[in-house]
mmCIF file of C-alpha atoms in Angstrom:
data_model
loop_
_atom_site.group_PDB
_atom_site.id
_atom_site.type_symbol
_atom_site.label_atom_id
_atom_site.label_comp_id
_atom_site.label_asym_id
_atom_site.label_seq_id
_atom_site.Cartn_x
_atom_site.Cartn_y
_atom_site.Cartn_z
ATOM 1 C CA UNK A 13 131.050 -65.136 85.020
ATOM 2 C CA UNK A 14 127.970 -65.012 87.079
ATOM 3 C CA UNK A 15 124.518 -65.504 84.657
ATOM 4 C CA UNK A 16 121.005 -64.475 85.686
ATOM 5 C CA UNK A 17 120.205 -68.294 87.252
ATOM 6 C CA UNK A 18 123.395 -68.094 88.947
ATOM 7 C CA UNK A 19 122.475 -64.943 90.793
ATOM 8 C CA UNK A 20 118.531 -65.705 91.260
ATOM 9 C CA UNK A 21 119.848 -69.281 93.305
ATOM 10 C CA UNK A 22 122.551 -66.947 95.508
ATOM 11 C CA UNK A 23 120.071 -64.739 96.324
ATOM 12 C CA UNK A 24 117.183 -67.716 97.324
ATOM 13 C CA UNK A 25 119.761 -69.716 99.110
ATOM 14 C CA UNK A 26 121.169 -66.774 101.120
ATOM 15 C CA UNK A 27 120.250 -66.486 104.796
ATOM 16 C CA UNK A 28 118.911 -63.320 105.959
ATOM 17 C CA UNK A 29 119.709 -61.720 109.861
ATOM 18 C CA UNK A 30 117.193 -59.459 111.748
ATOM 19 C CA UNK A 31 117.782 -57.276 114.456
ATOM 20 C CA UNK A 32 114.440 -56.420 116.395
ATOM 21 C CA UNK A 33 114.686 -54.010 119.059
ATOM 22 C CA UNK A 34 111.521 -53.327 121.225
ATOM 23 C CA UNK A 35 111.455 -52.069 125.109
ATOM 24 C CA UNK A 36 108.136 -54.042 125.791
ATOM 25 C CA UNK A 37 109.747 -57.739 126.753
ATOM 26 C CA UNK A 38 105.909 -58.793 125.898
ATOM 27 C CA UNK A 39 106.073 -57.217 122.358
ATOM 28 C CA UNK A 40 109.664 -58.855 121.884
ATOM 29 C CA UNK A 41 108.644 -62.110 122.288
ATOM 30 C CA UNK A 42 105.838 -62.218 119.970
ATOM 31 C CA UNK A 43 107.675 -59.599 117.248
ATOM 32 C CA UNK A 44 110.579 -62.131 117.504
ATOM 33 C CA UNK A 45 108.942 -65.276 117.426
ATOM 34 C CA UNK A 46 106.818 -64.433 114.436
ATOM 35 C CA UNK A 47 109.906 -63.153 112.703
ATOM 36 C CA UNK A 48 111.856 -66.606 113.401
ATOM 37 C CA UNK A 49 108.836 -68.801 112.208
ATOM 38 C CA UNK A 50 109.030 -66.551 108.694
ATOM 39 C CA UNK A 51 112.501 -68.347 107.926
ATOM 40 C CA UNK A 52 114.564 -65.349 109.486
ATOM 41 C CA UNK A 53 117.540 -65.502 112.214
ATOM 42 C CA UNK A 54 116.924 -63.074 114.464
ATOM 43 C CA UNK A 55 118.784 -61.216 117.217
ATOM 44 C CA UNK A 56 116.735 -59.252 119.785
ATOM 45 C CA UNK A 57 117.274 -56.137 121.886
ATOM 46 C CA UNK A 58 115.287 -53.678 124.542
ATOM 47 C CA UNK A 59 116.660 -50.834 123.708
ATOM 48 C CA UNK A 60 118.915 -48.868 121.152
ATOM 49 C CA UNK A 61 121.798 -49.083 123.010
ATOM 50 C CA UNK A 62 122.334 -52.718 123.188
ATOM 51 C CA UNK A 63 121.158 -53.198 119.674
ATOM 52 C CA UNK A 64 124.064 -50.958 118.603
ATOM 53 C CA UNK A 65 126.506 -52.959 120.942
ATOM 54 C CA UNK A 66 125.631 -56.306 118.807
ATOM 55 C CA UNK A 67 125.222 -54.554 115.206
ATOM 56 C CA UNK A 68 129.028 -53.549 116.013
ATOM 57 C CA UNK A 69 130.353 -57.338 116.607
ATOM 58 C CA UNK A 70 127.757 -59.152 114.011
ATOM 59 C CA UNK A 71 126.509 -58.446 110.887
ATOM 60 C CA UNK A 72 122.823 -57.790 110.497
ATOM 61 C CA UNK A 73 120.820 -56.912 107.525
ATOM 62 C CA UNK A 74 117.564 -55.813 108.934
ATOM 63 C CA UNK A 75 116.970 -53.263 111.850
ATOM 64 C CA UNK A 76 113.122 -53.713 112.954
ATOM 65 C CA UNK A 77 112.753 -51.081 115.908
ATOM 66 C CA UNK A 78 110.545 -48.885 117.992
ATOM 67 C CA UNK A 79 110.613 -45.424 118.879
ATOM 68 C CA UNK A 80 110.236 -45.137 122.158
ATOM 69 C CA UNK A 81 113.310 -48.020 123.079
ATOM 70 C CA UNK A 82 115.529 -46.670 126.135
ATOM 71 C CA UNK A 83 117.789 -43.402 126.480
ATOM 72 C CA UNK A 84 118.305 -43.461 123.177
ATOM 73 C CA UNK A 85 115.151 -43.637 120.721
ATOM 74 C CA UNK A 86 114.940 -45.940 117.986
ATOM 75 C CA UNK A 87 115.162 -42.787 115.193
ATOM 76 C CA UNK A 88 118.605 -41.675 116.719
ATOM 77 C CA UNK A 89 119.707 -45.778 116.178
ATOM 78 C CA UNK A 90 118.516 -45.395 112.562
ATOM 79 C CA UNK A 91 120.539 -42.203 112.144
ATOM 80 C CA UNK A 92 123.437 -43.579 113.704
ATOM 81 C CA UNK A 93 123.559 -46.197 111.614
ATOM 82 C CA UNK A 94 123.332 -44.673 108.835
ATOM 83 C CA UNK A 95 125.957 -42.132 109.408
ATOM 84 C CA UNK A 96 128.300 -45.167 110.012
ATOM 85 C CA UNK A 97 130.060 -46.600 106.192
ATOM 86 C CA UNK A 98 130.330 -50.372 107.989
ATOM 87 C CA UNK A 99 126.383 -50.229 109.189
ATOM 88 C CA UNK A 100 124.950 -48.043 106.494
ATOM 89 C CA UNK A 101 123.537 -50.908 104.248
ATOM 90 C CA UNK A 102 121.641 -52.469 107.004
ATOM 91 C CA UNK A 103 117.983 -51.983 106.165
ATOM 92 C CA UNK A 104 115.880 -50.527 108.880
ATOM 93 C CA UNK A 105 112.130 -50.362 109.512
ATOM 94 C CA UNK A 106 110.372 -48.277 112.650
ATOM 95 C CA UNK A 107 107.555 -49.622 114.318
ATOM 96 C CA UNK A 108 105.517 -46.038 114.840
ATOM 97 C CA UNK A 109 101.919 -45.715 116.713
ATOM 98 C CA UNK A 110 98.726 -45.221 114.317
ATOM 99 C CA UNK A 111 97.869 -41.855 114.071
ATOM 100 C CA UNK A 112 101.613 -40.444 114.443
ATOM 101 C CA UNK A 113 102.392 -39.167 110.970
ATOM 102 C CA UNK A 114 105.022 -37.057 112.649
ATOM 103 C CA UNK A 115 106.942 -39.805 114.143
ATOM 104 C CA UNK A 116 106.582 -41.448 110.715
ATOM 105 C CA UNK A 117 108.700 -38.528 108.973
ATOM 106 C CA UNK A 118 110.947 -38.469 111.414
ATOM 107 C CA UNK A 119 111.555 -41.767 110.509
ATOM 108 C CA UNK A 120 112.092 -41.467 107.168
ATOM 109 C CA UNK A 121 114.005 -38.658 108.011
ATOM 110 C CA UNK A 122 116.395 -40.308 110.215
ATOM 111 C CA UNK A 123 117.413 -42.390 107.734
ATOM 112 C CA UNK A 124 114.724 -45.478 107.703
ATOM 113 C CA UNK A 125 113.848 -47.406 104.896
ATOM 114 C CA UNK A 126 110.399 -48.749 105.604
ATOM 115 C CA UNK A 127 107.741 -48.563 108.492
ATOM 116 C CA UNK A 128 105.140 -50.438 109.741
ATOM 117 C CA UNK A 129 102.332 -49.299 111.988
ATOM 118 C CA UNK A 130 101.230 -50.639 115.297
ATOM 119 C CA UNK A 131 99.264 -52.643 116.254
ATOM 120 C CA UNK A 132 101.607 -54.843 113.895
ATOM 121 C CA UNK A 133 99.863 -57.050 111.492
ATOM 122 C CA UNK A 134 101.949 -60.162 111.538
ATOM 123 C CA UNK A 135 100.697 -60.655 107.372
ATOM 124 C CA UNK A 136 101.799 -57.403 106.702
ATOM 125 C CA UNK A 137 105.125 -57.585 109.023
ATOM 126 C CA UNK A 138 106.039 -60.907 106.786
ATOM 127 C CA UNK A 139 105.397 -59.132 103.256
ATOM 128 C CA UNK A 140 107.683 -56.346 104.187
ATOM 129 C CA UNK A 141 110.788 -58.488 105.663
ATOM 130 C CA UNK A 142 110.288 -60.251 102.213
ATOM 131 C CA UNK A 143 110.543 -57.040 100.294
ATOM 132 C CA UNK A 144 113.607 -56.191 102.367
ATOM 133 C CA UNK A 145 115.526 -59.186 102.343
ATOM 134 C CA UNK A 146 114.922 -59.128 98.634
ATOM 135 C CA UNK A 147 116.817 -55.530 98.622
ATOM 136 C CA UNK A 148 119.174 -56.733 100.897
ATOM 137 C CA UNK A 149 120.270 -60.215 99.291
ATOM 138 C CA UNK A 150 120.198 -57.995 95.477
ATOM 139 C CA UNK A 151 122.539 -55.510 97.208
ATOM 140 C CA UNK A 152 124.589 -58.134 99.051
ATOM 141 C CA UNK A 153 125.395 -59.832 95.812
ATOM 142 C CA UNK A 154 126.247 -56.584 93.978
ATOM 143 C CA UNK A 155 128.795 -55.634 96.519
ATOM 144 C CA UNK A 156 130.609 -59.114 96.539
ATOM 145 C CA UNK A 157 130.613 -58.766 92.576
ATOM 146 C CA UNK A 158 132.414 -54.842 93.049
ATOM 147 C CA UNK A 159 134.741 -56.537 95.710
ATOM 148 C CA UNK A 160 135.674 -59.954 93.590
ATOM 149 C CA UNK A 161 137.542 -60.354 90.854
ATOM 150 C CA UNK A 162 135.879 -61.535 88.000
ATOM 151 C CA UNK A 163 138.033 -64.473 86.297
ATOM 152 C CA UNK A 164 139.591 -66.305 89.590
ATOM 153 C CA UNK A 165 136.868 -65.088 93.064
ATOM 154 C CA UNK A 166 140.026 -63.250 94.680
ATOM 155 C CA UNK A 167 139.457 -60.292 96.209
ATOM 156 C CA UNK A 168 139.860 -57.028 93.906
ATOM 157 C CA UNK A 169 142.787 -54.980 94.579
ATOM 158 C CA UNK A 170 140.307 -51.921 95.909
ATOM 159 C CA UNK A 171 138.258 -54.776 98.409
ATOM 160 C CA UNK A 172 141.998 -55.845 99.481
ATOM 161 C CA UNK A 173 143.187 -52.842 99.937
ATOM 162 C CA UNK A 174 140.397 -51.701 102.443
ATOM 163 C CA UNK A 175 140.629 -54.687 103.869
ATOM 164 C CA UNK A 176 144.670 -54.426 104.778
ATOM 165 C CA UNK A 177 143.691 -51.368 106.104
ATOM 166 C CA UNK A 178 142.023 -52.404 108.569
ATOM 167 C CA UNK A 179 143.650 -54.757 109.859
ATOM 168 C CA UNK A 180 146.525 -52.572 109.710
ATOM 169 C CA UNK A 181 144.565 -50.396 112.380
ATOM 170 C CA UNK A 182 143.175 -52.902 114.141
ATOM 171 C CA UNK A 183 146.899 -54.915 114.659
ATOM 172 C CA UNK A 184 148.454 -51.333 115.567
ATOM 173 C CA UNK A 185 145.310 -50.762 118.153
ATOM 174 C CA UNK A 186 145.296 -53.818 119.513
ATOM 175 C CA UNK A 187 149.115 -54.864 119.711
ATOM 176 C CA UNK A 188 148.727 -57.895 117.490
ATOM 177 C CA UNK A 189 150.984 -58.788 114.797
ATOM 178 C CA UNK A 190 149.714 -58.974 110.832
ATOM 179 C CA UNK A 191 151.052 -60.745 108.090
ATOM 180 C CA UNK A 192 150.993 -60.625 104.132
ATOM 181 C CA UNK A 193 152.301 -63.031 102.068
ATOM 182 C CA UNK A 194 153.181 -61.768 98.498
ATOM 183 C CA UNK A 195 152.645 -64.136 95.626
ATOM 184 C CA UNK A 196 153.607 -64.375 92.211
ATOM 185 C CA UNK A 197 153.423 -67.115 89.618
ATOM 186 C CA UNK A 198 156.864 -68.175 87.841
ATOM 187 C CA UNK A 199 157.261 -67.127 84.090
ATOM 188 C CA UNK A 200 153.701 -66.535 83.654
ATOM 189 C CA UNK A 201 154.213 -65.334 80.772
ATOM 190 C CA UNK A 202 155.412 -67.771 79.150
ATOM 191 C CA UNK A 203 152.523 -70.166 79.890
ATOM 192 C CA UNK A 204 150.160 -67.528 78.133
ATOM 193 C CA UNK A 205 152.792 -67.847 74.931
ATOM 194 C CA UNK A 206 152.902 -71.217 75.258
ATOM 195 C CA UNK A 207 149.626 -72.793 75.667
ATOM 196 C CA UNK A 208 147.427 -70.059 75.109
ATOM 197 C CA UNK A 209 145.801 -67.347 77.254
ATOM 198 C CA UNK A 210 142.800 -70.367 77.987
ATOM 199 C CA UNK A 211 145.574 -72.245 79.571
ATOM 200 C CA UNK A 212 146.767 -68.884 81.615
ATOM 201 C CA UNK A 213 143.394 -68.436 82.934
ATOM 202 C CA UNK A 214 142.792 -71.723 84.107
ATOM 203 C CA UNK A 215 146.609 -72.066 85.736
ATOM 204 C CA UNK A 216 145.073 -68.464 87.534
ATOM 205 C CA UNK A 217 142.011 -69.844 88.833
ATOM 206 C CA UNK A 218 142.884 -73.209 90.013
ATOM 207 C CA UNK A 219 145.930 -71.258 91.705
ATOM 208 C CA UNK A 220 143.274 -69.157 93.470
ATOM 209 C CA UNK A 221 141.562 -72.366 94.761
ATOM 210 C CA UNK A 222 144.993 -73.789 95.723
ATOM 211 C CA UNK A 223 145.921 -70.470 97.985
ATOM 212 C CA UNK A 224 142.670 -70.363 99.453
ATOM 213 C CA UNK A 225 142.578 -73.973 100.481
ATOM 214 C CA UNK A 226 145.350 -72.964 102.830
ATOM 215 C CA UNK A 227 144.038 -70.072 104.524
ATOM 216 C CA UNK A 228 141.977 -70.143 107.777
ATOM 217 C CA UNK A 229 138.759 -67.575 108.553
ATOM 218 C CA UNK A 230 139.606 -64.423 108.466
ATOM 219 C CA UNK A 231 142.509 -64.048 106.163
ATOM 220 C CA UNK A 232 141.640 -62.685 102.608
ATOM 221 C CA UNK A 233 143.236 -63.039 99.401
ATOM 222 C CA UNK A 234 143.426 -60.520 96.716
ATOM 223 C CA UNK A 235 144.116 -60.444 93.007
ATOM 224 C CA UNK A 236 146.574 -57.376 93.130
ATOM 225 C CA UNK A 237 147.131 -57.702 88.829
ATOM 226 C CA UNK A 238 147.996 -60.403 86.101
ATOM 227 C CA UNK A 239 149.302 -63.385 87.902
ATOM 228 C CA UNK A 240 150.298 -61.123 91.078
ATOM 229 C CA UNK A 241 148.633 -62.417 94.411
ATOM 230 C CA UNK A 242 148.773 -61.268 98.012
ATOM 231 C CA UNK A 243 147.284 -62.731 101.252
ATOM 232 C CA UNK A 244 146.566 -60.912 104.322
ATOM 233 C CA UNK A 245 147.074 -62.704 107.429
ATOM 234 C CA UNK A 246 145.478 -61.254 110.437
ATOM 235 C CA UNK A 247 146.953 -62.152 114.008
ATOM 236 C CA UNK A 248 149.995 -64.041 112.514
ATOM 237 C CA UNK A 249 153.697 -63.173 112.960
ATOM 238 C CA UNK A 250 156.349 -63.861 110.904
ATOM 239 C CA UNK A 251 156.940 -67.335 112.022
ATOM 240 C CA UNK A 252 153.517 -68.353 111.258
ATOM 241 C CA UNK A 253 152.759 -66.553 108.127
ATOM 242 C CA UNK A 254 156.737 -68.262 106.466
ATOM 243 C CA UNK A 255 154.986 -71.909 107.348
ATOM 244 C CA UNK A 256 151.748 -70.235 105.845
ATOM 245 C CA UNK A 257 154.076 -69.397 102.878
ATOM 246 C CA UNK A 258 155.427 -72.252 102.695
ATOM 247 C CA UNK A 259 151.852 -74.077 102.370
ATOM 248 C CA UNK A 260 151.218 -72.248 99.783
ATOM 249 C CA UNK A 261 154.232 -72.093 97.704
ATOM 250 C CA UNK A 262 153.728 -76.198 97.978
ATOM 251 C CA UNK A 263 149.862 -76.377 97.301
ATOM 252 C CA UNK A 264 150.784 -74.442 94.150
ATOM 253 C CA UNK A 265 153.654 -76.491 92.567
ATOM 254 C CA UNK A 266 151.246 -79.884 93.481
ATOM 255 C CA UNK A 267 148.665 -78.746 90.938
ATOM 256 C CA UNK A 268 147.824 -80.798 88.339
ATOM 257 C CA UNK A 269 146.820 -78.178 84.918
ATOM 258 C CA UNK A 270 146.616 -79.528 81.362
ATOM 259 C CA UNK A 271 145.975 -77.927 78.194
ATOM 260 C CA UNK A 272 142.685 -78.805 76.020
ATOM 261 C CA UNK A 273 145.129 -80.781 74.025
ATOM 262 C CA UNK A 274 146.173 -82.669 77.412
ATOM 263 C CA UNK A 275 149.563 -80.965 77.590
ATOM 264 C CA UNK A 276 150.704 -81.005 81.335
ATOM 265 C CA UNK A 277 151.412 -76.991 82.322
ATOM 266 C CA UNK A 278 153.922 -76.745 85.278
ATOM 267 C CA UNK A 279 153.067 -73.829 87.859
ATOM 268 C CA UNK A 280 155.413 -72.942 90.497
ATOM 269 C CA UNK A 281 155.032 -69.763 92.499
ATOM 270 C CA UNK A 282 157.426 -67.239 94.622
ATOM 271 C CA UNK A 283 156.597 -65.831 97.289
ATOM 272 C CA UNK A 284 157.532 -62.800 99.664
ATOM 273 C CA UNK A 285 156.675 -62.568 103.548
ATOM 274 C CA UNK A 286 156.491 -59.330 105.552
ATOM 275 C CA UNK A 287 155.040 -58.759 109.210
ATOM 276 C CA UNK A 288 153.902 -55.517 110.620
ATOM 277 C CA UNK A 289 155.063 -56.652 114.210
ATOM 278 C CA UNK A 290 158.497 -57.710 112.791
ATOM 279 C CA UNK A 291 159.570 -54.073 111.974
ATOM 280 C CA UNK A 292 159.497 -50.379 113.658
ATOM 281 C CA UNK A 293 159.578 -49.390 110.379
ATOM 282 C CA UNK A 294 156.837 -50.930 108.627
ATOM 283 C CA UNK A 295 154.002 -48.480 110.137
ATOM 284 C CA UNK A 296 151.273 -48.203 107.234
ATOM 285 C CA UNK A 297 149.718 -50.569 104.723
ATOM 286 C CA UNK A 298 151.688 -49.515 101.371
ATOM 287 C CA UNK A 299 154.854 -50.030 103.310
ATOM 288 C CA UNK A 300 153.881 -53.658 104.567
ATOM 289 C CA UNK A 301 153.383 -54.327 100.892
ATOM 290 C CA UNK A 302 156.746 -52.858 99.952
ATOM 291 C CA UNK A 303 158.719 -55.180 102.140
ATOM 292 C CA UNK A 304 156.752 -58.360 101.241
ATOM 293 C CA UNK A 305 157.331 -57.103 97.320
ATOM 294 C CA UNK A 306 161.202 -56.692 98.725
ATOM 295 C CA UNK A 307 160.933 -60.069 100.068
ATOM 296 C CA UNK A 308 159.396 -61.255 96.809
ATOM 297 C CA UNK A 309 161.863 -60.429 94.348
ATOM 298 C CA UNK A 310 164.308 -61.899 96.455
ATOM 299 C CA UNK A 311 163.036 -64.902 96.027
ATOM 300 C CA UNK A 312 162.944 -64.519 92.052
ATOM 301 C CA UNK A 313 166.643 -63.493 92.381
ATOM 302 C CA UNK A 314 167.257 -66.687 94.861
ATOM 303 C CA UNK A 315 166.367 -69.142 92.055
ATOM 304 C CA UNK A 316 162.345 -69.068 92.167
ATOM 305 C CA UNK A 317 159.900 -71.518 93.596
ATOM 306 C CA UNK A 318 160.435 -70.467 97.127
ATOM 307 C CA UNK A 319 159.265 -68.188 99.896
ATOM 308 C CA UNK A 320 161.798 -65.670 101.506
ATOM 309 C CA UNK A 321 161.103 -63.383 104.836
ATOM 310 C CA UNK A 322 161.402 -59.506 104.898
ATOM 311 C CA UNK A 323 164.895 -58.899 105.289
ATOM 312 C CA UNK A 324 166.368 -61.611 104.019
ATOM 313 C CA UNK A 325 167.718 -59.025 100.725
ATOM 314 C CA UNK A 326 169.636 -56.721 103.349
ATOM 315 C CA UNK A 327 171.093 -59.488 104.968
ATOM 316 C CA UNK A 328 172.602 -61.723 101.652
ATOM 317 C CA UNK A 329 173.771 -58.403 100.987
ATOM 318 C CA UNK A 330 175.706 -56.933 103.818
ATOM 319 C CA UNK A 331 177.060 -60.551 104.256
ATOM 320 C CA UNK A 332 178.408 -60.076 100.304
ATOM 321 C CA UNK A 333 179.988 -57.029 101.596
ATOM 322 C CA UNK A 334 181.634 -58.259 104.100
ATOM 323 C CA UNK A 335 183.106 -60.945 102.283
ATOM 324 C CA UNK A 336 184.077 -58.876 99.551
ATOM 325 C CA UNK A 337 185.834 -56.903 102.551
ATOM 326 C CA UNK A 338 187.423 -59.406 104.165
#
């Protein structure tokens, strides 16, 4: 549970990005330099078009632009980020001439959050960014708190499933394979009746830590519900993501949990594997699931504490039938 001294040192120690865009290669260079000197990173661009291009491949949390910045003006870069759900957050301010109270509600109108008049004070530039990256590193830590789950830090089942779909567009688009890994602790349940639900929570969050000690940048886990875990692996086939599994599955038995009272608590875990490049069928997000959850409970069935591969079920089973046959 996150308390008010947790949240005030997040927000302090978090670094914020700006994005200045600004024709004039003159004005750049001082906007810029000033900007870096306040504490900020900073990513620069002459016109709206190329600040677009990097918003789109890093994240940014503060747009400083001009108007009058290429083809496209800096209002119509507002707009369009605004109108986009991945960029909409990103606060922007427009640099407008004195005098131009037009431009200025245009500006608001396009979508902007703050302005600043030229010639740019440098004092009053610096109170501003600090008023934004105050917004931005509040609403920052609001979202992660919406997208985590609250006992363990996994992903919430709505962040994960967004997430998974994604990835699920991007791996069809680009021809790469994806990955989950479904994971489920062994007789849960009867660690909570055992030891206590104190015990069951800790068992759930020091199994969080275990899983994500073995994942690499880029892959997400999510709490999907009670002791019910998935992992999406982005770029992996099913090769990789069974020795991924596998990982896991081990990371999770090698925990060491006690009770209060100092009573050891054995964990053990099974786990299902499914891969979108594996099968012509699999073709959406809900039905990558499905297999893994296939490939899940036939792991329960196989005797628990392993990992087994989508399609692993149909095969024990039409090899039973044909020995029954034979």
């Amino acid at each position: 549970m996150t308390n008010s001294a947790d949240f005030q040192s997040d927000m302090s120690s978090e670094a914020v990005s700006v994005l200045i865009c600004e024709s004039s290669s003159v004005q750049l260079r001082i906007l810029s330099e000033a900007v870096r000197q306040a504490g900020y990173t900073v990513q620069t661009a002459q016109c709206a078009e190329e600040a677009l291009k990097i918003l789109q491949l890093m994240p940014v949390d503060i747009f400083l632009t001009g108007i009058e910045v290429g083809t496209m003006s800096g209002l119509e870069a507002c707009w369009s980020l605004k109108s986009n759900c991945e960029t909409e957050s990103v606060y922007t301010i427009v640099v407008t001439a004195s005098g131009e109270d037009r431009r200025l509600e245009e500006s608001l109108d396009a979508g902007a959050d703050d302005f600043i008049r030229k010639p740019v004070n440098m004092t009053e530039l610096r109170a501003r960014l600090r008023a934004a990256s105050r917004l931005v590193r509040m609403q920052n830590q609001f979202r992660r708190l919406a997208e985590t789950d609250a006992l363990t830090g996994a992903a919430n089942r709505r962040a994960f499933m967004q997430y998974l779909d994604i990835q699920t567009q991007n791996a069809g688009r680009d021809e790469i394979p994806l990955s989950v890994i479904m994971v489920d602790l062994d007789h849960f349940k009867l660690v909570n009746d055992t030891h206590g639900h104190g015990a069951g929570d800790r068992v759930l969050v020091e199994t969080v830590r275990a899983i994500q000690g073995c994942l690499r940048d880029g892959d997400m886990l999510g709490r999907l519900g009670g002791e019910e875990f998935c992992v999406i692996l982005p770029g992996a086939g099913l090769h990789s993501a069974a020795l991924a599994g596998e990982r896991i599955r081990a990371a999770v038995e090698a925990m060491t949990i006690a009770t209060e009272a100092g009573d050891p608590v054995p964990v053990t875990a099974s786990l299902g594997v499914a891969s979108l490049a594996n099968s012509d069928l699999i073709v959406s997000p809900d039905a990558l699931l499905q297999a893994a959850d296939a490939a899940l409970y036939h792991a329960k069935d196989s005797g628990r504490n392993r990992v087994s591969l989508e399609g692993e079920a149909e095969a024990a089973t039409s090899q039973a039938s044909l020995r029954a046959v034979s």
